[in-house]
CSV table of C-alpha atoms in Angstrom, one decimal:
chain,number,residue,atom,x,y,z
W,123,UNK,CA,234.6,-151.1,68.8
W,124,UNK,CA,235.6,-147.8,70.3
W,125,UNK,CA,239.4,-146.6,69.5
W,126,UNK,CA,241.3,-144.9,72.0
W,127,UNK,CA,241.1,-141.5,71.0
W,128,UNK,CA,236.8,-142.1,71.6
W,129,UNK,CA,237.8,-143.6,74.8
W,130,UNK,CA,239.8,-141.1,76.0
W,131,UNK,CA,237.1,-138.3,74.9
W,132,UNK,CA,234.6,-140.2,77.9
W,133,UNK,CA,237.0,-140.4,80.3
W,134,UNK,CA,237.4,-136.4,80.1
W,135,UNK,CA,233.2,-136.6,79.9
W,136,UNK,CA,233.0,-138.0,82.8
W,137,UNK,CA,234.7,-138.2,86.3
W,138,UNK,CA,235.9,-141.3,87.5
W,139,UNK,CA,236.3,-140.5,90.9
W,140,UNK,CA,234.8,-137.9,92.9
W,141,UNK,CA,236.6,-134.5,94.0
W,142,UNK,CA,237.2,-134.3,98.3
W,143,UNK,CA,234.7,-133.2,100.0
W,144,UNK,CA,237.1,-130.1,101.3
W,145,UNK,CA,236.9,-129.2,97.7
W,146,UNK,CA,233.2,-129.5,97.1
W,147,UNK,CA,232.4,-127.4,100.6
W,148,UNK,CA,235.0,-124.9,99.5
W,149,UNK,CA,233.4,-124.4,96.5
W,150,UNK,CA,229.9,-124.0,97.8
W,151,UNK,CA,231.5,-121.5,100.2
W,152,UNK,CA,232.8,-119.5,97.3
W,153,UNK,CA,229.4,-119.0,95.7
W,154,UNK,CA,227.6,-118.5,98.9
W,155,UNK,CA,230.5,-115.2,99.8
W,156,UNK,CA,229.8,-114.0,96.5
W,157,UNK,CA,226.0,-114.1,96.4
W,158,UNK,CA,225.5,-112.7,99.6
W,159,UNK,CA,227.6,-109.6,98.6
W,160,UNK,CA,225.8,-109.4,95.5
W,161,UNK,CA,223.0,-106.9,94.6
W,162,UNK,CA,221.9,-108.0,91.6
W,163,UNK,CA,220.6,-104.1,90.5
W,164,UNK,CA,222.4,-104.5,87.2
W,165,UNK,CA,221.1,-104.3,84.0
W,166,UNK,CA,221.4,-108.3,83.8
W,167,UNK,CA,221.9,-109.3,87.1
W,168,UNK,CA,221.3,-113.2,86.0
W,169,UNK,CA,225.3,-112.2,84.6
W,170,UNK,CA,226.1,-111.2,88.2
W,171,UNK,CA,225.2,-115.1,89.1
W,172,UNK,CA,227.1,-116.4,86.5
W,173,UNK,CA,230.6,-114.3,87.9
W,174,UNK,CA,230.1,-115.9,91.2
W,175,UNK,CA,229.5,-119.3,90.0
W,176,UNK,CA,233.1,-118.6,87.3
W,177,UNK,CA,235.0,-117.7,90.7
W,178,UNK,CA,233.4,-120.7,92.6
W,179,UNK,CA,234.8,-122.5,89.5
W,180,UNK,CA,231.9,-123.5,87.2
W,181,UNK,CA,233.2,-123.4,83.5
W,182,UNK,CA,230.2,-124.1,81.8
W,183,UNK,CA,226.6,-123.4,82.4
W,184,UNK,CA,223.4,-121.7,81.1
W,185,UNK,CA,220.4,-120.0,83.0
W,186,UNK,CA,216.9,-120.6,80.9
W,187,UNK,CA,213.7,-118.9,82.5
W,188,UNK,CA,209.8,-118.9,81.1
W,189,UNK,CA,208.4,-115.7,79.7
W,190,UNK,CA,206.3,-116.3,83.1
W,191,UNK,CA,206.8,-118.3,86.1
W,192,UNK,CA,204.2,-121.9,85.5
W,193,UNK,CA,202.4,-123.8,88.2
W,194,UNK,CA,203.5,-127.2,88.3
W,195,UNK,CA,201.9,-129.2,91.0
W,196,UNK,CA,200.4,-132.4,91.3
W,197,UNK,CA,196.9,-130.7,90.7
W,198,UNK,CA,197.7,-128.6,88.2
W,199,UNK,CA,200.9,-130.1,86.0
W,200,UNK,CA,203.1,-127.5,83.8
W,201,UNK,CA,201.7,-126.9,80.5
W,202,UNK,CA,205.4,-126.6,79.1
W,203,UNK,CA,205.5,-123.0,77.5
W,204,UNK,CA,206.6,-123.0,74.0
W,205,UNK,CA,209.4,-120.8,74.2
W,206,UNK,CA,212.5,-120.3,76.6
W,207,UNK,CA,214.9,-117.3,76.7
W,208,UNK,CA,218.8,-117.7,77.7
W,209,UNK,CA,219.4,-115.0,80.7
W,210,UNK,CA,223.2,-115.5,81.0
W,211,UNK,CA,225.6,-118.1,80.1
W,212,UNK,CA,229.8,-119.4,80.8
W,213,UNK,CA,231.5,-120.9,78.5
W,214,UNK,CA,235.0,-121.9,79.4
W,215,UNK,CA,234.6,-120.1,82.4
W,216,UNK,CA,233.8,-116.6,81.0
W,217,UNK,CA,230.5,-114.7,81.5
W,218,UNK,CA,228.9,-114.4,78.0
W,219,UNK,CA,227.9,-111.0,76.5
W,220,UNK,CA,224.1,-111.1,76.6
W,221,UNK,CA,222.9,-107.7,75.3
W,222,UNK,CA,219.4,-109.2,74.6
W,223,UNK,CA,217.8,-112.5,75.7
W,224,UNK,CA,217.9,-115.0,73.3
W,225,UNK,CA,214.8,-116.9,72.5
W,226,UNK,CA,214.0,-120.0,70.9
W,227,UNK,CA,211.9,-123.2,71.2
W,228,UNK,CA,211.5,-124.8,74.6
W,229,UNK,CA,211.7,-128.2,72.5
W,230,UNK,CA,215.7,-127.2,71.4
W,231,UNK,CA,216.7,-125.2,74.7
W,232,UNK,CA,220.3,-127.7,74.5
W,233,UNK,CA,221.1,-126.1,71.5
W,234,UNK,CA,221.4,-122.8,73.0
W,235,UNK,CA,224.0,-124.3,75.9
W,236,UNK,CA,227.4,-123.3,75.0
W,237,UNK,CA,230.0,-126.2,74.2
W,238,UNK,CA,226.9,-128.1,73.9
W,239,UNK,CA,228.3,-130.4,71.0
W,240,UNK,CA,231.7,-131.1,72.9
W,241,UNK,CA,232.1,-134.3,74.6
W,242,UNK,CA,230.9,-133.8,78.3
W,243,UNK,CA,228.3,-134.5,80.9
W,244,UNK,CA,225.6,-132.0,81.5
W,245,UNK,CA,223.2,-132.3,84.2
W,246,UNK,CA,219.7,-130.0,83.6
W,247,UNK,CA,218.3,-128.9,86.4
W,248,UNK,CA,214.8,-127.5,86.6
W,249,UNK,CA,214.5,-124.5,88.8
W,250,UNK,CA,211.3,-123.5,91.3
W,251,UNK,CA,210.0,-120.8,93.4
W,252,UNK,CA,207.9,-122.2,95.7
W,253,UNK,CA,205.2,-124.2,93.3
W,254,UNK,CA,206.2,-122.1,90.3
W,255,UNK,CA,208.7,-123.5,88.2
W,256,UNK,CA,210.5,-121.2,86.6
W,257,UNK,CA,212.9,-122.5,84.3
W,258,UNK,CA,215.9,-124.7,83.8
W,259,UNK,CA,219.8,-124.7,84.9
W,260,UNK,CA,222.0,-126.7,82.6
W,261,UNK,CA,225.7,-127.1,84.1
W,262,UNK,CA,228.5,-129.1,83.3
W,263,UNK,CA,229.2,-132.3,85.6
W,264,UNK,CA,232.5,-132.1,87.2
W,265,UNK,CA,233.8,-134.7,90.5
W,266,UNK,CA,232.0,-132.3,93.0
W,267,UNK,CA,228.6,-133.5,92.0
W,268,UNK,CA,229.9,-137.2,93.4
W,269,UNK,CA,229.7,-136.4,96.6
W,270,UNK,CA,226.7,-136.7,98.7
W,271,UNK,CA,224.5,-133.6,99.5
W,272,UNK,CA,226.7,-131.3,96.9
W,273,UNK,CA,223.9,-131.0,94.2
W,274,UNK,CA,221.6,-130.2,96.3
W,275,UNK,CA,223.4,-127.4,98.3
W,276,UNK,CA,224.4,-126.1,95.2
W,277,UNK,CA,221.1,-126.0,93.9
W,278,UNK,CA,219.6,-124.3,96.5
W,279,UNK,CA,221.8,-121.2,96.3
W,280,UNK,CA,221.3,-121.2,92.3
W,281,UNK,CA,217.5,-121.0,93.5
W,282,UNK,CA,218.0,-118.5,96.2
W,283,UNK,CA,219.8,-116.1,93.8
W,284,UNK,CA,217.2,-116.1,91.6
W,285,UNK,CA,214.7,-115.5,94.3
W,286,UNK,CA,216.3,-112.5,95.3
W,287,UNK,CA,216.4,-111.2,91.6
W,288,UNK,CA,212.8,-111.4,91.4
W,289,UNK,CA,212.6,-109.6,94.5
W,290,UNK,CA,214.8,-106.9,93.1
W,291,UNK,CA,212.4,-106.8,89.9
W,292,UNK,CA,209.6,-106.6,92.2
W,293,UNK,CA,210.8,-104.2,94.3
W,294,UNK,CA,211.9,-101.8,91.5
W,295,UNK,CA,208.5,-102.2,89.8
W,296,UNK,CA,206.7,-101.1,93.2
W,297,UNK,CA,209.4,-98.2,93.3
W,298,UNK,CA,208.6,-96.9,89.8
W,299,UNK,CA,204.7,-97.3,90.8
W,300,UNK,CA,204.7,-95.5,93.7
W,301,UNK,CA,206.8,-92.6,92.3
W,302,UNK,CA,204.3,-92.5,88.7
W,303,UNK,CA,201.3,-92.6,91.5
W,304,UNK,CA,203.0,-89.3,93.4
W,305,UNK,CA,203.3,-87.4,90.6
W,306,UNK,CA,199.9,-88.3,89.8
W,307,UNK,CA,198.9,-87.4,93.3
W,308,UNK,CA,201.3,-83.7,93.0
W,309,UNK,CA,199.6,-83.3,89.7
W,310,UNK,CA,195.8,-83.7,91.1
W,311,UNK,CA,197.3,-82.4,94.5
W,312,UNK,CA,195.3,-82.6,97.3
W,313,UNK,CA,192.0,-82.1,98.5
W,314,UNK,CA,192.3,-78.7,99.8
W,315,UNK,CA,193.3,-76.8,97.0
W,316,UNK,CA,192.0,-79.3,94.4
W,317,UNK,CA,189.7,-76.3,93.2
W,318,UNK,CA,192.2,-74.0,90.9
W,319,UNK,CA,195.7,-73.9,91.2
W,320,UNK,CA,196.1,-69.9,92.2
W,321,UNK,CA,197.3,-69.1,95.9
W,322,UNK,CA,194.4,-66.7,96.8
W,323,UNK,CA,196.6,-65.0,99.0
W,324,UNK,CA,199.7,-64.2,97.7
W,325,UNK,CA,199.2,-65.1,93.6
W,326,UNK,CA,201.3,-67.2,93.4
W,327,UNK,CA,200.5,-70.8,92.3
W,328,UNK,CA,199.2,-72.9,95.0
W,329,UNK,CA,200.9,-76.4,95.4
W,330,UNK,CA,198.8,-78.1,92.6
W,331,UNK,CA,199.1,-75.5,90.0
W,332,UNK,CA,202.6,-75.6,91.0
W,333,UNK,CA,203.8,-79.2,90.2
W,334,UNK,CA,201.1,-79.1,87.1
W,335,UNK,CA,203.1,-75.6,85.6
W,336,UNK,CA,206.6,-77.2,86.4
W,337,UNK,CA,205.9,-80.7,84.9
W,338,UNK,CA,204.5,-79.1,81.9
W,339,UNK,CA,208.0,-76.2,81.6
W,340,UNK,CA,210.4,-79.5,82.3
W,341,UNK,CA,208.7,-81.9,79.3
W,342,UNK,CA,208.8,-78.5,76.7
W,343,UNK,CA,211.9,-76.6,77.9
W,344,UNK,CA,214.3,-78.7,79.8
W,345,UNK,CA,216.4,-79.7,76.8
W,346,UNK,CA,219.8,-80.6,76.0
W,347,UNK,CA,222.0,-77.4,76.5
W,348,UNK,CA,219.6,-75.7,78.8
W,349,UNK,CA,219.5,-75.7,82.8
W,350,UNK,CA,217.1,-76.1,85.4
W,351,UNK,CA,217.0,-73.8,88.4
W,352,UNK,CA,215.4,-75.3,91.1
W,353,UNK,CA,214.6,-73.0,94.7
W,354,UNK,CA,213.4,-73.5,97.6
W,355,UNK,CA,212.2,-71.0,100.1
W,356,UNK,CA,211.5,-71.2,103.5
W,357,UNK,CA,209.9,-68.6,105.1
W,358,UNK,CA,210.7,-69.6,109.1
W,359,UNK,CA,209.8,-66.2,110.7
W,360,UNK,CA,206.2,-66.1,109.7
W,361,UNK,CA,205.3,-68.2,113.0
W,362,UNK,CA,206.6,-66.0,115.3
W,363,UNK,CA,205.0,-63.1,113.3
W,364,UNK,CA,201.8,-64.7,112.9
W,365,UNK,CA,202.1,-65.2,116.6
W,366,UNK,CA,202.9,-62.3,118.1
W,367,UNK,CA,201.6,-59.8,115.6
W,368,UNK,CA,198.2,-61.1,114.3
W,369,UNK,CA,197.3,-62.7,111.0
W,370,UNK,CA,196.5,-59.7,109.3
W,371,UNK,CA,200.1,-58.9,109.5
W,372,UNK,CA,201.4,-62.6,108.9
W,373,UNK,CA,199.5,-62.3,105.6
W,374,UNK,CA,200.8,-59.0,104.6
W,375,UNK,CA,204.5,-60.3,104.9
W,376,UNK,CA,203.8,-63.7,103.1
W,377,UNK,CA,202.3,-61.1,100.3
W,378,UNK,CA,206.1,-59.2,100.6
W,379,UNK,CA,208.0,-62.1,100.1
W,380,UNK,CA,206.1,-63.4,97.1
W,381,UNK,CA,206.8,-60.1,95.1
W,382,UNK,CA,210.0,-60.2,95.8
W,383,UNK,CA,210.4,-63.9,94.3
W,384,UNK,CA,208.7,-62.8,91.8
W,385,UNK,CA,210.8,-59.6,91.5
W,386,UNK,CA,214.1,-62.1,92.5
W,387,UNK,CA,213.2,-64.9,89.9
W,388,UNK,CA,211.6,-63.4,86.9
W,389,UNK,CA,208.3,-63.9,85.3
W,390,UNK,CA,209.8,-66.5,83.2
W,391,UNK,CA,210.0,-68.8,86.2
W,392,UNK,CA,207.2,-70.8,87.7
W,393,UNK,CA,206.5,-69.9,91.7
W,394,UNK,CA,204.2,-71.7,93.6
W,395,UNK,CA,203.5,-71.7,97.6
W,396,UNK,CA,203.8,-75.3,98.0
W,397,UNK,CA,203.0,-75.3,102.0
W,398,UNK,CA,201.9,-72.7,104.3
W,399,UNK,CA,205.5,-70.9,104.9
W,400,UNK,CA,207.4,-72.5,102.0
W,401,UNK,CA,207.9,-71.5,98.5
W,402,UNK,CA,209.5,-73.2,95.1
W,403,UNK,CA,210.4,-71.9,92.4
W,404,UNK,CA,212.1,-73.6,88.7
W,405,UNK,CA,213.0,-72.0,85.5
W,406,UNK,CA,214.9,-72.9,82.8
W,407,UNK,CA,217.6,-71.0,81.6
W,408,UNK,CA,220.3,-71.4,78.9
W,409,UNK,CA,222.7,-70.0,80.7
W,410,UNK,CA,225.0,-71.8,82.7
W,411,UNK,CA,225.6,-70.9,86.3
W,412,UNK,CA,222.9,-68.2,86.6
W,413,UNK,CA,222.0,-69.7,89.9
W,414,UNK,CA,224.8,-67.6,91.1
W,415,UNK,CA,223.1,-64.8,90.4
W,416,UNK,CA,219.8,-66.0,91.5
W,417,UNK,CA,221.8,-66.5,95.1
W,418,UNK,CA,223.3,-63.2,95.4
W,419,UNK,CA,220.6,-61.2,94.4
W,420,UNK,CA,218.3,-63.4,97.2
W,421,UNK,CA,221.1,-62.1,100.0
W,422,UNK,CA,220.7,-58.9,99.1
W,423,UNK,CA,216.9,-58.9,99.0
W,424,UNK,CA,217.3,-60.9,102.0
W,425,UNK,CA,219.9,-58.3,103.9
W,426,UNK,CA,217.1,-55.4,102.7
W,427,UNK,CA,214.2,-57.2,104.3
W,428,UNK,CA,215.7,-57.8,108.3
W,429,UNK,CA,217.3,-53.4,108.0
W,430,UNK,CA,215.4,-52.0,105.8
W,431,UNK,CA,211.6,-53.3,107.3
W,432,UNK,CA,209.2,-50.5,108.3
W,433,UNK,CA,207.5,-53.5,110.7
W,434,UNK,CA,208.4,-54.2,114.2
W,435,UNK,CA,209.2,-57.5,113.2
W,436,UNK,CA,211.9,-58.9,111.2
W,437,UNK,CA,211.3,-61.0,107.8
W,438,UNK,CA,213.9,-63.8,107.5
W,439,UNK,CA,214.1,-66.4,104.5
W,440,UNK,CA,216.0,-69.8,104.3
W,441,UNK,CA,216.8,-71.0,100.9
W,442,UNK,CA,218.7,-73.4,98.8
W,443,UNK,CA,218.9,-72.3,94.7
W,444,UNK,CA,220.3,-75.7,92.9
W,445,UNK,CA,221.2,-75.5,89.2
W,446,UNK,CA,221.3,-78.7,86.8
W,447,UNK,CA,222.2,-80.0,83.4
W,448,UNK,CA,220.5,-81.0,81.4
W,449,UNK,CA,219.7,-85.1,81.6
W,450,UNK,CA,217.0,-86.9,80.2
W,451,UNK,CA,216.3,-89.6,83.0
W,452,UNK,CA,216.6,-86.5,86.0
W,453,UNK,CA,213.1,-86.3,87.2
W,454,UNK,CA,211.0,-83.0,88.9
W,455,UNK,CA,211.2,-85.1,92.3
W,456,UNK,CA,214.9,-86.0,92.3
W,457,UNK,CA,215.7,-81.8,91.5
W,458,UNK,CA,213.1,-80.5,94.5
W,459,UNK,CA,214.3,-83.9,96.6
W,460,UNK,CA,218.4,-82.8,96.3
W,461,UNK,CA,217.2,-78.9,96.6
W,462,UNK,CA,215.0,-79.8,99.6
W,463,UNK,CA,218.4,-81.5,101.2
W,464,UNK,CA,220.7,-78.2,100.5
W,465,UNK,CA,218.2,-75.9,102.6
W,466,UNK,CA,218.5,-78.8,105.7
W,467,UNK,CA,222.0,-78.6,105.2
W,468,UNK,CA,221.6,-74.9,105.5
W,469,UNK,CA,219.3,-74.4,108.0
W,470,UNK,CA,221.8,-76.8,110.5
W,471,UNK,CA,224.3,-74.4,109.7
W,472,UNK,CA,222.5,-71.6,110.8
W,473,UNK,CA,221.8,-73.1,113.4
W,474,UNK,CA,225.2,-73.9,114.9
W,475,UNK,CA,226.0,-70.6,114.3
W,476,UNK,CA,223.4,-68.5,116.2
C-alpha cells in the first residue's frame, strides 16, 4: 500500500487535468517567435533550441541524434545504431553546458536525460527528416500535452529546427568547399597563363604565379607579431591610352607602372598582374602601420607620373593599401576581398568628385 508522501510524488508526476488551451497555443507561439528569429550559426546551435523551448517554458528535456541520419521505412527498417550522442539538454529550465557531445550506448540513452531518476513523466519522442530518422527528443510531460493537436504542433517545430540546422551544416560545408576549390583553382589559375607564372610583359608575376608566391609568403611569414600589407592597383588610364595611342605605347606604360611598384613596394614583396590593368601586391612586414608609408609614397609616385610624364598622355593609378594583424583564421581571400572593397570605395569617391 502506497503512503501519502508516494502518492503525492505521482500526483506532481503526472497532471490531472489538462492546461487551457490559451496556454498550450501561447506556448507554441513562444517557440515558433523564437525559432524563426533564430540562426542557429553557433558553435552548438542544438543549445540555441533548447533557449527557445526554456522561454516557451519547457523545464526539462534532452536532444539525442545518430552519428548519421538512418533509413527507417517499411522496406528498409532502422538497424538501431549502437551509439547516441546528447546535443543539448535543460534541466530545471536552464540550457546545459555542452562543450563536447556526450556519447554513450543507444541501449542506456535515459540515463543521460537530466532529472531522469526524479519522479516525473517523460514522453520520448523519435525525431525524422523525411524517411531518415534521426534521433530521439525526450521531454518532460506537463498539462499542455492534454490537449488535442498540442504534441503534435510542438513536434513539428522541434523537427523543423532541426531541419534548418542541417541545412546550416550543409550550407557551411558547401561554403568551405567552394572556397578550398578557389584557391585550388587561383593556385592552378587559369588556362591562359597555366604555362609559367611570369607576366611576359611587365615581369611581374602573372595571376597564377601570383596567388601560388602569396599563399606560400602567408603559410611561412604571416606570424604572430607581424603584418600583412595587402595592395591593390588599378591602372584605369591604360584604355584610353591603349585606344588612342596604340599598343605599343599601352605596353610601354603598363612596363612604367610595374617598376615603380616594384620601386614603391620593395623586392621583399610579392607583385603580380592579376588582370590586364590591375595589379596586387602583399608583403609582410613587422612593422606596424608601414602601410602609411606605402600610401604616401604611392601619391607621390602617383603626383610624379600625371606632371612629370614626357608622353602626351597622362598615367593615372587607383589604389587601396590595407594593412592587417596578424590572425590565424584570416585567409588570402578575405585580405584581397576587404582590399578589393577599399579601392570601390575609392574609386566612387573619385568619382563624385570629378
Amino acid at each position: 500500500m502506497k503512503n501519502q508522501a508516494e502518492e503525492e510524488e505521482i500526483d506532481k508526476a503526472i497532471p490531472l487535468f489538462e492546461a487551457p488551451t490559451t496556454e498550450a497555443l501561447e506556448k507554441l507561439e513562444i517557440l515558433s517567435s523564437f525559432l524563426i528569429r533564430s540562426e542557429f550559426k553557433k558553435e552548438n546551435p542544438y543549445e540555441e533550441l533548447m533557449k527557445g523551448l526554456s522561454q516557451a517554458g519547457t523545464l526539462e528535456a534532452a536532444l539525442f541524434l545518430f552519428p548519421e541520419a538512418k533509413k527507417n521505412t517499411r522496406r528498409q527498417p532502422l538497424k538501431c545504431p549502437e551509439e547516441i550522442y546528447l546535443m543539448a539538454y535543460l534541466s530545471g529550465g536552464q540550457v546545459g553546458s555542452q562543450k563536447e557531445f556526450d556519447c554513450v550506448k543507444t541501449s542506456d540513452f535515459m540515463s543521460m536525460v537530466p532529472n531522469a531518476s526524479e519522479r516525473m513523466t517523460q514522453i520520448i519522442n523519435v525525431l525524422y527528416l523525411g524517411e531518415k530518422q534521426v534521433g530521439l527528443f525526450v521531454n518532460r510531460f506537463t498539462a499542455e500535452f492534454m490537449v488535442s493537436g498540442f504534441h503534435s504542433l510542438f513536434m513539428d517545430q522541434i523537427c523543423n529546427a532541426i531541419r534548418t540546422i542541417a541545412n546550416e551544416k550543409q550550407i557551411e560545408q558547401m561554403k568551405e568547399l567552394i572556397e578550398e576549390n578557389t584557391e585550388a583553382m587561383e593556385r592552378n589559375d587559369s588556362v591562359l597563363d597555366r604555362f609559367g607564372t611570369e607576366d611576359k610583359l611587365t615581369g611581374c608575376l602573372n595571376r597564377r604565379g601570383f596567388f601560388s608566391k602569396a599563399y606560400d609568403l602567408l603559410k611561412r611569414s604571416f606570424v604572430e607579431g607581424t603584418y600583412a600589407v595587402v595592395s591593390y592597383i588599378d591602372m584605369d588610364s591604360i584604355k584610353s591610352i591603349n585606344h588612342f595611342f596604340g599598343r605599343d605605347e599601352g605596353d610601354l606604360a603598363m612596363k612604367k607602372v610595374a617598376s615603380i611598384l616594384r620601386e614603391v613596394f620593395g623586392q621583399e614583396s610579392i607583385l603580380g598582374r592579376i588582370r590586364g590593368d590591375e595589379f596586387a601586391v602583399i608583403r609582410i612586414s613587422e612593422e606596424e602601420g608601414c602601410s602609411e608609408s606605402l600610401r604616401q609614397e604611392m601619391s607621390e609616385q602617383n603626383m610624379k607620373l600625371m606632371t612629370e610624364q614626357e608622353k602626351p598622355y597622362l598615367i593615372h593609378l587607383q589604389y587601396s593599401i590595407c594593412e592587417f594583424c596578424f590572425d590565424k583564421s584570416l585567409s588570402l581571400k578575405e585580405m584581397l576581398a576587404e582590399t578589393d572593397e577599399h579601392l570601390k570605395k575609392m574609386k566612387k569617391i573619385e568619382e563624385i568628385r570629378s
